[in-house]
Tab-separated table of C-alpha atoms in Angstrom:
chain	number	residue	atom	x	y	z
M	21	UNK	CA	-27.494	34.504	16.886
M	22	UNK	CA	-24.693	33.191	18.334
M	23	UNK	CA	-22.086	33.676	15.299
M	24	UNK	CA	-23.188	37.418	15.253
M	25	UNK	CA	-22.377	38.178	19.044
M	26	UNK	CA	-18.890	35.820	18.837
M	27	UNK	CA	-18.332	38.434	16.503
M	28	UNK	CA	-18.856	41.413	18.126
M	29	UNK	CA	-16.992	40.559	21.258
M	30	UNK	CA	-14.877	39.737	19.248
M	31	UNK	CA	-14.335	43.518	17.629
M	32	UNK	CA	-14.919	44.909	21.215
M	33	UNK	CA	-12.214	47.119	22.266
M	34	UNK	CA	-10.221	45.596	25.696
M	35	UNK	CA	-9.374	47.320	28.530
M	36	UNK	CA	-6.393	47.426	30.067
M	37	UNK	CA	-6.191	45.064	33.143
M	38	UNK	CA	-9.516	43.765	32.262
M	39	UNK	CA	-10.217	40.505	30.290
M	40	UNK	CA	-11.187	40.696	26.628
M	41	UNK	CA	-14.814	40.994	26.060
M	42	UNK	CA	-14.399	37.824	23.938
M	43	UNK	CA	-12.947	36.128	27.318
M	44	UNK	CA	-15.920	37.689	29.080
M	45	UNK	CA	-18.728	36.352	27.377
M	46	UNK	CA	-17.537	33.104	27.249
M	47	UNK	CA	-16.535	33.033	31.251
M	48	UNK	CA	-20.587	34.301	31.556
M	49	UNK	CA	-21.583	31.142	29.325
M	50	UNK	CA	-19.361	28.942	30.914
M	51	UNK	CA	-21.217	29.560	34.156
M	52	UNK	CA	-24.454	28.701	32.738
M	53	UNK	CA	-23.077	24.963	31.218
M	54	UNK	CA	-21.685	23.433	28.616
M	55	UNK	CA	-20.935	25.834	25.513
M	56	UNK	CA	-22.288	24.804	21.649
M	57	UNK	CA	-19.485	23.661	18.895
M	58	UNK	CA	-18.961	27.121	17.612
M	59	UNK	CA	-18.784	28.356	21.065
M	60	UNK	CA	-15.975	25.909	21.841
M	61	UNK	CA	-13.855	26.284	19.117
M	62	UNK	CA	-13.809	30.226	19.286
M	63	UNK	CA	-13.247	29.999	23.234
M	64	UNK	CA	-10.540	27.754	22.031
M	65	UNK	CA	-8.628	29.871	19.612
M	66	UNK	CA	-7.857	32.846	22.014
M	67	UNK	CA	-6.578	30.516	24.829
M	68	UNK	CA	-4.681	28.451	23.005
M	69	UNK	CA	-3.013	31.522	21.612
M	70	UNK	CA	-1.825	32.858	25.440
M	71	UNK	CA	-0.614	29.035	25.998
M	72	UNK	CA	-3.202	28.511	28.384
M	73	UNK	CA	-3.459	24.766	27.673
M	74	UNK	CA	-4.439	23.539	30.778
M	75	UNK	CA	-7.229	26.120	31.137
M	76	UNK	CA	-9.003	24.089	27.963
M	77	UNK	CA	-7.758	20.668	29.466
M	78	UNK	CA	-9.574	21.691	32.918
M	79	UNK	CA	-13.179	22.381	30.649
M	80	UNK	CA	-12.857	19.468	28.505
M	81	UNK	CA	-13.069	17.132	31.447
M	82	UNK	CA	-15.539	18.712	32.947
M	83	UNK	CA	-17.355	19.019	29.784
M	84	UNK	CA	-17.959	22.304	29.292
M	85	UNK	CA	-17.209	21.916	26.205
M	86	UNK	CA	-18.457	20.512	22.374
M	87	UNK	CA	-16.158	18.136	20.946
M	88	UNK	CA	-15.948	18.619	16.967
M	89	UNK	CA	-13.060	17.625	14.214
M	90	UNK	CA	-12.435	21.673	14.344
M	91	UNK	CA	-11.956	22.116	17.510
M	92	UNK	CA	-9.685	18.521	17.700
M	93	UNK	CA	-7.602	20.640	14.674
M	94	UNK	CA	-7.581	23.713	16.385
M	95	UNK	CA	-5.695	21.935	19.421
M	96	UNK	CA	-3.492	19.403	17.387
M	97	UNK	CA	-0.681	21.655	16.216
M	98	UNK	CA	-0.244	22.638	20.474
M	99	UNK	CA	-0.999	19.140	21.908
M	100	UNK	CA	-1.504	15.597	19.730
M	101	UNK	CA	-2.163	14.040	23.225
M	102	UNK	CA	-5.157	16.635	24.023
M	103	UNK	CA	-6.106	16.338	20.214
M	104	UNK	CA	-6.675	12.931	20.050
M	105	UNK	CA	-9.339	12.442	23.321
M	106	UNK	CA	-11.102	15.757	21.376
M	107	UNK	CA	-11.249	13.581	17.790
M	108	UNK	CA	-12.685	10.260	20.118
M	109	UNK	CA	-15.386	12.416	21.186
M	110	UNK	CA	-16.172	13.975	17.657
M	111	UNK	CA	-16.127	10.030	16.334
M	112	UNK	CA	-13.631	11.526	13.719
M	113	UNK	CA	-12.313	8.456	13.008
M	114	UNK	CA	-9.789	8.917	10.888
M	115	UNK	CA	-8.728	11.743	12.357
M	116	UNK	CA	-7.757	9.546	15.697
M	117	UNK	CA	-6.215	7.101	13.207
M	118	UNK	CA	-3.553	9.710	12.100
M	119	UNK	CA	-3.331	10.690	16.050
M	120	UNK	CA	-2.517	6.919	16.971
M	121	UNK	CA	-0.234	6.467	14.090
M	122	UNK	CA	1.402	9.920	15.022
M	123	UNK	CA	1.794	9.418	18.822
M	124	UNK	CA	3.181	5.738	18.177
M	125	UNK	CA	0.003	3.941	19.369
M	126	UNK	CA	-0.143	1.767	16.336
M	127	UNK	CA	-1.137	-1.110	18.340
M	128	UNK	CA	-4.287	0.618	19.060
M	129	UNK	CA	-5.446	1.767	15.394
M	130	UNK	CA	-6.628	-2.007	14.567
M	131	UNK	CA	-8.633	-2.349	17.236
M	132	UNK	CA	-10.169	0.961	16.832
M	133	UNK	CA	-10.792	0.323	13.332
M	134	UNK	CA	-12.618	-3.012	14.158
M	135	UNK	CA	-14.663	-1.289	17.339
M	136	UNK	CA	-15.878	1.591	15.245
M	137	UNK	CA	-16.668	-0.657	11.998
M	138	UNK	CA	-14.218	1.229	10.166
M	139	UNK	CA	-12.833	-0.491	6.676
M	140	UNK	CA	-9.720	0.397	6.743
M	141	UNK	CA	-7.088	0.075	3.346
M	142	UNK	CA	-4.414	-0.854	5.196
M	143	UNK	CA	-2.034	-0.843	2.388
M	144	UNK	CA	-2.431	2.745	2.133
M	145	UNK	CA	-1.774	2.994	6.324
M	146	UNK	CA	1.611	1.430	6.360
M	147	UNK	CA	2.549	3.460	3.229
M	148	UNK	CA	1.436	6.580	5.082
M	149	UNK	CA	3.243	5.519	8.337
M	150	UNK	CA	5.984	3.843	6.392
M	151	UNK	CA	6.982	7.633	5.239
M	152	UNK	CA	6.980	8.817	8.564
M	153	UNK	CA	8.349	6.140	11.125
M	154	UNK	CA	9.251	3.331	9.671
M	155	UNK	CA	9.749	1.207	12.719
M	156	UNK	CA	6.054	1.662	13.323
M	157	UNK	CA	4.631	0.808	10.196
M	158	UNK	CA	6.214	-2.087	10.449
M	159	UNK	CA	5.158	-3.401	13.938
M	160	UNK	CA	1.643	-2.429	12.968
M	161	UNK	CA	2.246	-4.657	9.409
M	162	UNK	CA	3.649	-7.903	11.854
M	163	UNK	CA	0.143	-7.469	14.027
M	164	UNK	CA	-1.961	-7.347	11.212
M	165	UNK	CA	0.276	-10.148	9.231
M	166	UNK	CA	-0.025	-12.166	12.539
M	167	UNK	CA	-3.372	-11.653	13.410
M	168	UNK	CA	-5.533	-14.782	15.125
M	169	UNK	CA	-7.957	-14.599	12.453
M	170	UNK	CA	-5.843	-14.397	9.367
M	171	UNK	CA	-3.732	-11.788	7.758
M	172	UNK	CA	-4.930	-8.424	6.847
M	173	UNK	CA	-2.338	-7.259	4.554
M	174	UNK	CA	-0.815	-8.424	1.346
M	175	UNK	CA	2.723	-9.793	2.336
M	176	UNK	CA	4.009	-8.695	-1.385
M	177	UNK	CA	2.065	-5.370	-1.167
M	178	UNK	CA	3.952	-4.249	2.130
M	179	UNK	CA	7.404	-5.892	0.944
M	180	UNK	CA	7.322	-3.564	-1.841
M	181	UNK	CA	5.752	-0.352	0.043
M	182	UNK	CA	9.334	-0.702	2.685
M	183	UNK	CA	11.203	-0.956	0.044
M	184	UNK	CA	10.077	1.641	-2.021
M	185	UNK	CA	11.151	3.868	0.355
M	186	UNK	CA	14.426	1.874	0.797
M	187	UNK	CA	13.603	0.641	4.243
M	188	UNK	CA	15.385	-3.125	3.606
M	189	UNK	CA	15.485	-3.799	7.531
M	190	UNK	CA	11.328	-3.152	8.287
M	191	UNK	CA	11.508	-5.166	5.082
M	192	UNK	CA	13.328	-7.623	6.224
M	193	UNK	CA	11.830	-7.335	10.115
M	194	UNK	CA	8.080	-7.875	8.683
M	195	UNK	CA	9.037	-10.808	6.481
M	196	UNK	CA	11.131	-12.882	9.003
M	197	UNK	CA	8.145	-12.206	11.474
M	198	UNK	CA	5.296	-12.877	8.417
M	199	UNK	CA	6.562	-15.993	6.668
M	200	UNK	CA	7.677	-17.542	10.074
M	201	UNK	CA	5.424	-21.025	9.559
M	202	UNK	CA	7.329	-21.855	6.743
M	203	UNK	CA	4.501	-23.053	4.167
M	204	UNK	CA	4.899	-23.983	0.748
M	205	UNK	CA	2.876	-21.741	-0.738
M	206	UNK	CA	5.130	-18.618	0.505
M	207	UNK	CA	8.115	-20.056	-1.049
M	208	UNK	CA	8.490	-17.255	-3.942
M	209	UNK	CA	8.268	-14.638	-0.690
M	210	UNK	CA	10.720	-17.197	1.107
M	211	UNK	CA	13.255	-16.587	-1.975
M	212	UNK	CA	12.086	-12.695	-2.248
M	213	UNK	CA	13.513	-12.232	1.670
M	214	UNK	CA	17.395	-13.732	0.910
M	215	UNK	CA	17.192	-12.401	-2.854
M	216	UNK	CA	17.201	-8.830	-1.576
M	217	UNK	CA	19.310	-9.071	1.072
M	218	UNK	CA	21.961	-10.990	-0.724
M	219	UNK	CA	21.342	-8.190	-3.960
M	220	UNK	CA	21.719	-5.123	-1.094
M	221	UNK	CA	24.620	-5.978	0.352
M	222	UNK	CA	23.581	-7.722	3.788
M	223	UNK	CA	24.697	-11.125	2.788
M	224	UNK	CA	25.462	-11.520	6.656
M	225	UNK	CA	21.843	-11.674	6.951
M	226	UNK	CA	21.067	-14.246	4.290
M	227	UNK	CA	23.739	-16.057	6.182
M	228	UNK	CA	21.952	-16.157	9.286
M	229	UNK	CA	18.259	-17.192	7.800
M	230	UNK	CA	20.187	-19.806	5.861
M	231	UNK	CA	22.115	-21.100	8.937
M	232	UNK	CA	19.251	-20.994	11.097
M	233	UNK	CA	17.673	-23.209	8.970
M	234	UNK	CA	14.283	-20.773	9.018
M	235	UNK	CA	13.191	-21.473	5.321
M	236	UNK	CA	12.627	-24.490	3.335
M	237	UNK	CA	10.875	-23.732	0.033
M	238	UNK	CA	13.004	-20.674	-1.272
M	239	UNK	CA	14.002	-21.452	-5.217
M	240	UNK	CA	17.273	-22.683	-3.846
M	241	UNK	CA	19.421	-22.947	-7.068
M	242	UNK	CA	18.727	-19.123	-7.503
M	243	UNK	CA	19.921	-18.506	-3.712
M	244	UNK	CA	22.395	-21.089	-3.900
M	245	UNK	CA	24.056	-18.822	-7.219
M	246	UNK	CA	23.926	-15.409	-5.573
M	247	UNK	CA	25.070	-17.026	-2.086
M	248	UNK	CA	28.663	-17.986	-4.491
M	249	UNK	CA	28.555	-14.568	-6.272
M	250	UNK	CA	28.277	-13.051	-2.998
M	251	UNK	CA	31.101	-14.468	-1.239
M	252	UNK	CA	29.157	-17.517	1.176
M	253	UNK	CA	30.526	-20.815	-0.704
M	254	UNK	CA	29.399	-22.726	2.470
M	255	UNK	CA	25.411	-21.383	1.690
M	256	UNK	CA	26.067	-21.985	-1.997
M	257	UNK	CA	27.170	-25.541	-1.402
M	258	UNK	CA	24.466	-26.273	1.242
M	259	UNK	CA	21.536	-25.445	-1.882
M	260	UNK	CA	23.125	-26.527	-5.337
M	261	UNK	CA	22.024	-29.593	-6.311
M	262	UNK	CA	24.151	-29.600	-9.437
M	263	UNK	CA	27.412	-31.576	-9.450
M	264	UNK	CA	29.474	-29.329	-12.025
M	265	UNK	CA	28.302	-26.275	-9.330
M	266	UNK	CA	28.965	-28.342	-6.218
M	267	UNK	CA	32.776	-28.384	-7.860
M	268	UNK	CA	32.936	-25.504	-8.697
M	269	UNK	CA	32.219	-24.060	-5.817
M	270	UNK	CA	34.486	-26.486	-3.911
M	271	UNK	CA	37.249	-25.145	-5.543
M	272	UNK	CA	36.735	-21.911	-3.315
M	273	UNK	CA	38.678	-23.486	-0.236
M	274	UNK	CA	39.943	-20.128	0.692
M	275	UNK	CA	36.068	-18.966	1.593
M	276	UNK	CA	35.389	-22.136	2.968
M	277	UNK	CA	35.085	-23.110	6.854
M	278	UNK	CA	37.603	-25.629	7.239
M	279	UNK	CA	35.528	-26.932	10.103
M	280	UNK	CA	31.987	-27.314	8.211
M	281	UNK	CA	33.537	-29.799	5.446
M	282	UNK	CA	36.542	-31.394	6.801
M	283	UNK	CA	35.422	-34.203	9.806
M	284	UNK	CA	36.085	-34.330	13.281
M	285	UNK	CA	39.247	-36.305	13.939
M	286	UNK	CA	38.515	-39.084	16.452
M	287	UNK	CA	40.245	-38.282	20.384
């Protein structure tokens, strides 16, 4: 069988200047074709081991050898790249997941899900990458938020997996780029977005939703408050709706833009 002579090639003594027997009897059943998955992965382990990369990179595209999860493992830890076309092969899906998500290819991992008719919890994929690379969870989070045919992620659920691991910008990134249609119904998110800016100490980018006049169903006396507790009268005044706070915060002149309240003299 062939386990039982991998083996004893394996225990075969070398000889000096020659190639290991191991080495040997694979070069013999190279020449015949394309070697079995046990085959491959044992070839594998030896070259890989005298950095012979290319060597294996040379058989797998001519196909001398069997593709497996194993063999895909065996290669990762040298070359991701090499690992990856190995796990396609194998159909170890998830397995080419991690690879994409690892090699910053998340643009790819949707569609591979969706070609390969593989449900994917994609909660649990942005948390994963989220730990990782932050940056790229969150561009894959905007394409599925964004995608043609409706989201594919909860907009709380991936709010609260970037900033459970205190990443306010991706946060703040995915939500600006999520809730960009403005509807009604995303109002408490709306409020969610400038709450937690204003609460982390980035009112400057409260200040530029506000100003850009992004957002119009936020719960605006709650903004409106933190906006005057946080030092942006002019934001504050712009949302109350309440005369004793509109005075109140009037009386703040030395915060306010002289320019946004007083009007133009006529030339």
């Amino acid at each position: 069988p062939t386990a039982q002579t991998i083996q004893r090639s394996q225990r075969a003594p070398a000889i000096q200047g020659q190639p290991s027997p191991i080495l040997t009897y694979f070069g013999a059943l190279l020449e015949k074709g394309k070697l079995n998955k046990l085959e491959s992965l044992e070839l594998a382990k030896p070259v890989l081991q005298q950095g012979k990369k290319d060597l294996l990179q040379k058989w797998l595209t001519e196909e001398k050898l069997a593709c497996s999860e194993e063999l895909g493992d065996c290669i990762k830890p040298m070359d991701v790249q090499m690992a990856l076309s190995v796990y396609l092969k194998a159909e170890a899906h998830q397995k080419v997941i991690q690879c994409l998500s690892e090699t910053g290819q998340t643009d790819k991992i949707a569609l591979y899900a969706q070609k390969v008719n593989m449900p994917m919890d994609w909660g649990v994929q942005i948390d994963n990458m989220a730990r990782m690379n932050p940056q790229a969870a969150c561009e894959m989070a905007q394409k599925l938020a964004t995608d043609p045919a409706g989201s594919k992620v909860d907009f709380n659920q991936v709010t609260d997996i970037f900033m459970g691991y205190n990443c306010l910008q991706q946060a703040t990134a995915f939500l600006l780029d999520a809730l960009k249609n403005n509807k009604p119904e995303e109002g408490p998110l709306q409020t969610r977005l400038l709450e937690m800016n204003l609460m982390a100490g980035q009112p400057g980018v409260a200040d530029a939703i506000l100003a850009n006049d992004m957002f119009s169903h936020f719960e605006k006396q709650r903004i409106a408050l933190l906006c005057e507790q946080k030092g942006l009268p002019q934001r504050a005044l712009e949302n109350f709706e309440e005369i004793t706070d509109i005075k109140r915060c009037i009386s703040r002149t030395d915060l306010l833009n002289p320019e946004w309240y007083v009007p133009p003299l006529p030339h």
